Structures are given as structure tokens and as C-alpha cells.
CSV table of C-alpha atoms in Angstrom, one decimal:
chain,number,residue,atom,x,y,z
A,693,MET,CA,-0.2,0.0,0.0
A,694,THR,CA,1.6,3.5,-0.9
A,695,THR,CA,1.5,6.5,1.2
A,696,LEU,CA,-1.4,8.0,-1.1
A,697,ASP,CA,-3.5,4.8,-0.7
A,698,ALA,CA,-3.0,4.9,3.2
A,699,THR,CA,-3.8,8.7,3.4
A,700,ARG,CA,-6.8,7.8,1.5
A,701,ALA,CA,-8.0,5.0,3.6
A,702,GLU,CA,-7.4,7.0,6.7
A,703,LEU,CA,-9.7,9.8,5.5
A,704,ALA,CA,-12.2,7.6,4.4
A,705,LEU,CA,-12.3,6.3,8.0
A,706,LEU,CA,-12.5,9.7,9.3
A,707,VAL,CA,-15.4,10.4,6.8
A,708,LEU,CA,-17.0,7.3,8.1
A,709,TYR,CA,-16.5,8.4,11.7
A,710,LEU,CA,-17.8,11.9,11.3
A,711,ASN,CA,-21.0,10.7,9.3
A,712,LYS,CA,-22.1,9.1,12.6
A,713,ALA,CA,-24.6,11.2,14.3
A,714,GLU,CA,-23.4,9.7,17.7
A,715,ALA,CA,-19.9,10.5,17.0
A,716,ARG,CA,-20.8,14.2,16.0
A,717,ASP,CA,-23.0,14.3,19.2
A,718,LYS,CA,-19.9,13.3,21.3
A,719,ILE,CA,-17.5,15.7,19.5
A,720,CYS,CA,-20.3,18.6,20.7
A,721,ARG,CA,-20.3,17.0,24.1
A,722,ALA,CA,-16.6,17.5,24.5
A,723,ILE,CA,-16.8,21.0,23.3
A,724,GLN,CA,-19.8,21.7,25.7
A,725,TYR,CA,-17.9,20.1,28.7
A,726,GLY,CA,-14.6,21.7,27.8
A,727,SER,CA,-16.5,25.2,27.6
A,728,LYS,CA,-18.1,24.5,31.2
A,729,PHE,CA,-14.6,23.8,32.6
A,730,LEU,CA,-13.2,27.2,31.0
A,731,SER,CA,-16.3,29.1,32.4
A,732,ASN,CA,-16.5,27.6,35.7
A,733,GLY,CA,-20.1,28.8,35.9
A,734,GLU,CA,-19.0,32.4,35.3
A,735,PRO,CA,-20.8,34.4,32.3
A,736,GLY,CA,-18.8,35.0,29.0
A,737,THR,CA,-17.8,33.5,25.9
A,738,ALA,CA,-17.2,29.9,27.2
A,739,ALA,CA,-20.5,30.0,29.0
A,740,ASN,CA,-22.4,31.0,26.0
A,741,VAL,CA,-20.5,28.3,24.1
A,742,ASP,CA,-21.6,25.8,26.7
A,743,LYS,CA,-25.2,26.8,26.4
A,744,SER,CA,-25.4,26.9,22.5
A,745,THR,CA,-23.4,23.6,22.3
A,746,SER,CA,-26.0,22.0,24.8
A,747,LEU,CA,-28.9,23.2,22.9
A,748,ALA,CA,-27.5,22.0,19.7
A,749,ARG,CA,-26.8,18.5,21.1
A,750,LYS,CA,-30.6,18.0,21.9
A,751,VAL,CA,-31.3,18.4,18.2
A,752,PHE,CA,-29.0,15.5,17.5
A,753,ARG,CA,-30.9,13.4,20.2
A,754,LEU,CA,-34.4,13.9,18.8
A,755,PHE,CA,-36.2,10.4,18.9
A,756,LYS,CA,-33.0,8.7,20.0
A,757,PHE,CA,-35.2,7.6,22.8
A,758,VAL,CA,-36.5,4.7,20.5
A,759,ASN,CA,-33.1,3.2,20.5
A,760,ASP,CA,-33.1,2.2,24.1
A,761,LEU,CA,-36.8,1.4,24.1
A,762,HIS,CA,-36.0,-1.1,21.5
A,763,ALA,CA,-33.0,-2.4,23.6
A,764,LEU,CA,-35.4,-2.5,26.5
A,765,ILE,CA,-37.9,-5.0,24.8
A,766,SER,CA,-35.0,-7.1,23.1
A,767,PRO,CA,-34.1,-10.4,24.5
A,768,LEU,CA,-30.6,-10.8,26.3
A,769,PRO,CA,-28.2,-13.4,25.3
A,770,GLN,CA,-29.0,-16.7,27.0
A,771,GLY,CA,-27.3,-17.5,30.1
A,772,THR,CA,-27.3,-14.0,31.5
A,773,PRO,CA,-28.0,-14.0,35.3
A,774,LEU,CA,-31.2,-12.2,36.4
A,775,PRO,CA,-29.7,-9.4,38.3
A,776,ILE,CA,-27.5,-8.3,35.2
A,777,VAL,CA,-30.9,-8.6,33.2
A,778,VAL,CA,-32.8,-6.4,35.6
A,779,LEU,CA,-29.7,-3.6,35.8
A,780,GLY,CA,-29.5,-3.8,31.9
A,781,LYS,CA,-33.1,-3.3,31.3
A,782,SER,CA,-33.5,-0.6,34.3
A,783,LYS,CA,-30.6,1.1,32.5
A,784,ASN,CA,-32.4,1.1,29.0
A,785,ALA,CA,-35.7,2.4,30.7
A,786,LEU,CA,-33.9,5.2,32.4
A,787,ILE,CA,-31.9,6.6,29.5
A,788,SER,CA,-35.0,6.2,27.2
A,789,THR,CA,-36.7,8.2,29.6
A,790,PHE,CA,-34.2,10.9,30.0
A,791,LEU,CA,-33.9,11.2,26.2
A,792,PHE,CA,-37.6,11.5,25.9
A,793,LEU,CA,-37.9,14.2,28.5
A,794,ASP,CA,-34.9,15.9,27.1
A,795,GLN,CA,-36.9,16.7,24.0
A,796,ILE,CA,-39.4,18.7,26.2
A,797,VAL,CA,-36.6,20.7,27.7
A,798,TRP,CA,-35.5,21.4,24.0
A,799,LEU,CA,-39.1,22.6,23.1
A,800,GLY,CA,-39.0,24.8,26.4
A,801,ARG,CA,-35.8,26.6,25.3
A,802,THR,CA,-36.7,27.1,21.9
A,803,GLY,CA,-39.9,28.7,23.2
A,804,ILE,CA,-42.2,26.1,21.6
A,805,TYR,CA,-43.3,24.8,25.0
A,806,LYS,CA,-44.4,27.8,26.9
A,807,ASN,CA,-44.4,26.4,30.5
A,808,LYS,CA,-40.9,27.1,31.6
A,809,GLU,CA,-41.4,26.1,35.1
A,810,ARG,CA,-42.6,22.5,34.0
A,811,ALA,CA,-39.9,22.3,31.3
A,812,ASP,CA,-37.2,23.0,34.0
A,813,LEU,CA,-38.8,20.4,36.5
A,814,LEU,CA,-38.8,17.7,33.6
A,815,GLY,CA,-35.1,18.7,32.8
A,816,ARG,CA,-34.2,18.0,36.5
A,817,ILE,CA,-36.1,14.8,36.4
A,818,SER,CA,-34.2,13.7,33.1
A,819,LEU,CA,-30.9,14.5,34.9
A,820,PHE,CA,-31.9,12.2,37.6
A,821,CYS,CA,-33.0,9.4,35.2
A,822,TRP,CA,-29.4,9.9,33.4
A,823,MET,CA,-27.7,9.6,36.9
A,824,GLY,CA,-29.7,6.5,37.7
A,825,SER,CA,-28.9,4.9,34.1
A,826,SER,CA,-25.1,5.7,34.7
A,827,VAL,CA,-25.3,3.9,38.2
A,828,CYS,CA,-27.1,0.9,36.7
A,829,GLY,CA,-24.5,1.0,33.8
A,830,THR,CA,-21.7,1.0,36.2
A,831,LEU,CA,-23.1,-2.1,38.1
A,832,VAL,CA,-23.7,-3.9,35.0
A,833,GLU,CA,-20.1,-3.5,33.9
A,834,LEU,CA,-18.8,-4.5,37.3
A,835,ALA,CA,-20.7,-7.7,37.2
A,836,GLU,CA,-20.0,-8.4,33.5
A,837,LEU,CA,-16.3,-7.8,34.3
A,838,GLY,CA,-16.6,-10.6,37.1
A,839,ARG,CA,-18.0,-12.8,34.7
A,840,LEU,CA,-15.2,-12.3,32.3
A,841,SER,CA,-12.5,-12.7,34.8
A,842,SER,CA,-13.9,-16.1,35.9
A,843,LEU,CA,-13.9,-17.4,32.1
A,844,MET,CA,-10.4,-16.0,31.7
A,845,LYS,CA,-9.0,-17.8,34.7
A,846,LYS,CA,-10.9,-21.1,33.4
A,847,ILE,CA,-9.1,-20.8,30.1
A,848,GLU,CA,-5.9,-20.3,31.7
A,849,LYS,CA,-6.2,-23.3,34.0
A,850,ASP,CA,-7.2,-25.3,30.7
A,851,LEU,CA,-4.2,-24.0,28.9
A,852,LYS,CA,-1.9,-25.1,31.7
A,853,ASN,CA,1.9,-24.1,30.5
A,854,SER,CA,0.5,-22.8,27.0
A,855,GLU,CA,1.1,-19.4,26.0
A,856,LYS,CA,-2.5,-17.7,26.8
A,857,TYR,CA,-1.7,-14.7,24.6
A,858,GLN,CA,-1.3,-16.9,21.7
A,859,ASN,CA,-5.0,-18.4,22.4
A,860,GLU,CA,-7.8,-16.8,20.3
A,861,GLU,CA,-10.5,-17.2,22.8
A,862,TYR,CA,-8.3,-15.8,25.5
A,863,LYS,CA,-7.3,-12.8,23.5
A,864,ALA,CA,-11.1,-12.2,22.7
A,865,LYS,CA,-12.0,-12.4,26.4
A,866,LEU,CA,-9.2,-9.9,27.0
A,867,LYS,CA,-10.3,-7.6,24.3
A,868,GLN,CA,-13.9,-7.7,25.8
A,869,SER,CA,-12.6,-7.0,29.5
A,870,ASN,CA,-10.5,-4.0,28.3
A,871,ALA,CA,-13.6,-2.6,26.4
A,872,ARG,CA,-15.7,-3.3,29.5
A,873,THR,CA,-13.2,-1.6,31.9
A,874,LEU,CA,-13.3,1.6,29.7
A,875,ALA,CA,-17.2,1.6,29.8
A,876,LEU,CA,-17.0,1.1,33.7
A,877,VAL,CA,-14.7,4.1,33.9
A,878,LYS,CA,-16.9,6.3,31.7
A,879,SER,CA,-20.1,5.3,33.5
A,880,ALA,CA,-18.8,5.8,36.9
A,881,ILE,CA,-17.4,9.3,36.0
A,882,ASP,CA,-20.9,10.0,34.6
A,883,VAL,CA,-22.5,9.7,37.7
A,884,PHE,CA,-20.5,12.4,39.2
A,885,VAL,CA,-21.1,14.4,36.1
A,886,ALA,CA,-24.8,14.2,36.9
A,887,ILE,CA,-24.3,15.2,40.5
A,888,GLY,CA,-22.6,18.2,39.2
A,889,LEU,CA,-25.3,19.2,36.7
A,890,LEU,CA,-28.0,18.6,39.4
A,891,GLN,CA,-25.9,20.7,41.8
A,892,LEU,CA,-26.3,18.0,44.6
A,893,ALA,CA,-22.8,18.7,45.9
A,894,PRO,CA,-21.9,22.1,44.8
A,895,LYS,CA,-18.9,22.7,46.9
A,896,LYS,CA,-17.1,19.6,45.9
A,897,VAL,CA,-18.5,19.1,42.3
A,898,THR,CA,-18.1,22.5,41.0
A,899,PRO,CA,-18.9,23.7,37.4
A,900,ARG,CA,-15.2,23.4,36.5
A,901,VAL,CA,-15.0,19.9,38.1
A,902,THR,CA,-18.2,18.9,36.2
A,903,GLY,CA,-16.6,20.4,33.0
A,904,ALA,CA,-13.4,18.4,33.5
A,905,LEU,CA,-15.2,15.1,34.1
A,906,GLY,CA,-17.6,15.6,31.3
A,907,PHE,CA,-14.8,16.4,28.9
A,908,THR,CA,-13.0,13.0,30.0
A,909,THR,CA,-16.1,10.9,29.4
A,910,SER,CA,-16.5,12.7,26.1
A,911,LEU,CA,-13.2,11.8,25.0
A,912,ILE,CA,-13.8,8.1,26.1
A,913,SER,CA,-17.1,8.0,24.2
A,914,CYS,CA,-15.2,9.4,20.8
A,915,TYR,CA,-12.6,6.8,21.2
A,916,GLN,CA,-15.3,4.0,21.6
A,917,LEU,CA,-16.8,4.9,18.4
A,918,LEU,CA,-13.7,4.9,16.4
A,919,PRO,CA,-13.8,2.6,13.5
A,920,SER,CA,-11.3,-0.3,13.3
A,921,PRO,CA,-8.2,0.8,11.7
A,922,VAL,CA,-6.9,-0.4,8.0
A,923,LYS,CA,-4.3,-2.7,8.1
A,924,SER,CA,-1.5,-1.6,5.9
A,925,LYS,CA,0.2,-3.9,3.7
A,926,THR,CA,3.8,-3.5,2.5
A,927,THR,CA,4.7,-4.2,-1.0
């Protein structure tokens, strides 16, 4: 593969990435929380960017609640323990409710929905739903990591003296474990982001802390959405 071919392939991956509505949303999210970190809750240019980007993201998420509603009624893989099923479905229900209520918040901010007090109340309820979904997501990832750890130990035991990193099944489980560890970190941090947005601990989780944490989880989300890299072939 020539340098030009490699460049074309990389640009094609970038186009593929940016064509995803989810990817654009997460990039906007990084801008939003980065601006929140810079503004620290004080009025100014950064605060204006935070507010305008937050409003723009709500447009990206219109009708997105249908995705988690579909996941809520979809069957899980056979053999999934009941507690994980309950937590997973609770997460889907809460995030779907958050996204649905967030549309009403958007209608209120654009002036289409005139009852500002009710829109603000629904906005606060939606954030509690998001925080709840993040808690459920954290518990799901912890449980799934525990299951993966047990399976990996069993594979190691079966391999005995063989090199475990040469075993395809072990490598697949390790890749899943790394992905779930990253998802666990993201979900756990997002709990504190929600606490900051709800101002449940204003002295500890300040707007600057909220911005820093939100920016971090935004970068994680952007990374999770990256397409698989093209394998180059030397000629």
C-alpha cells in the first residue's frame, strides 16, 4: 500500500466516523464540557458556547429514545444472570426516559413549549434518570467484568503451560474485558457529572469539576466510536 493509498484509507475512516450522528454528538459534548470547565459557571464567551452547544446536542438526540426503548424489549443473550438482566433493562428504561424528557426541555428552551417551570422540572427529572442509568451501567459493567474474569481464569487453567496470549479465545475475552473496563470508568465518572449538573454537591462538584469530568467521558465516548483501523500491507 502506497503512502497515498494509506492516506485515502485514513481519510475514508475519518469520513465514516464523522458521518455518524453519535460521533458528532460526542464531539459537541466534548466542546460543551470543555467550555463548562473554562467558564467555571461564570458568564462570558465560554458559558455561551456551553449553552449553545448543549442546545444543539438536543437536536442530535431527537427521537433517540427509540433506540433504548428497542433495547428494553429486546431479549438478552441466553445465560445472562437475572440481576444483570434487571440492571441492564433498568438502564435502558432510565436512559430512554431521559432522552424523551430531554426533547421537552429542548421545546422549552426554543420557546415552543411555553411552560418554563414545568420544562425546568422535567429537565431536572431527566438528569436524575440519566444519573440512575449511569449507576445501573456501572453495576452492569462490574458484574460483567466479574464474569469475564472467571472465564479467563478457566481458560488459563485449561491451557496449563501454553502461552495464553496465543490463544484466540483468551485474546477475545481480554479484548472484551478491556472494552468493559473503559465503559465502567465512563459510567462511574458520568455519575459525578450528573451530580454536578444537578448541583447535589455544589461545593465539591463545582462547574469546573463537572466540566473536566464531562470532557473526560466525552473523549472516552469518541474513542469508543472509532472505526477499526485499516491494516496496511507493505509491497
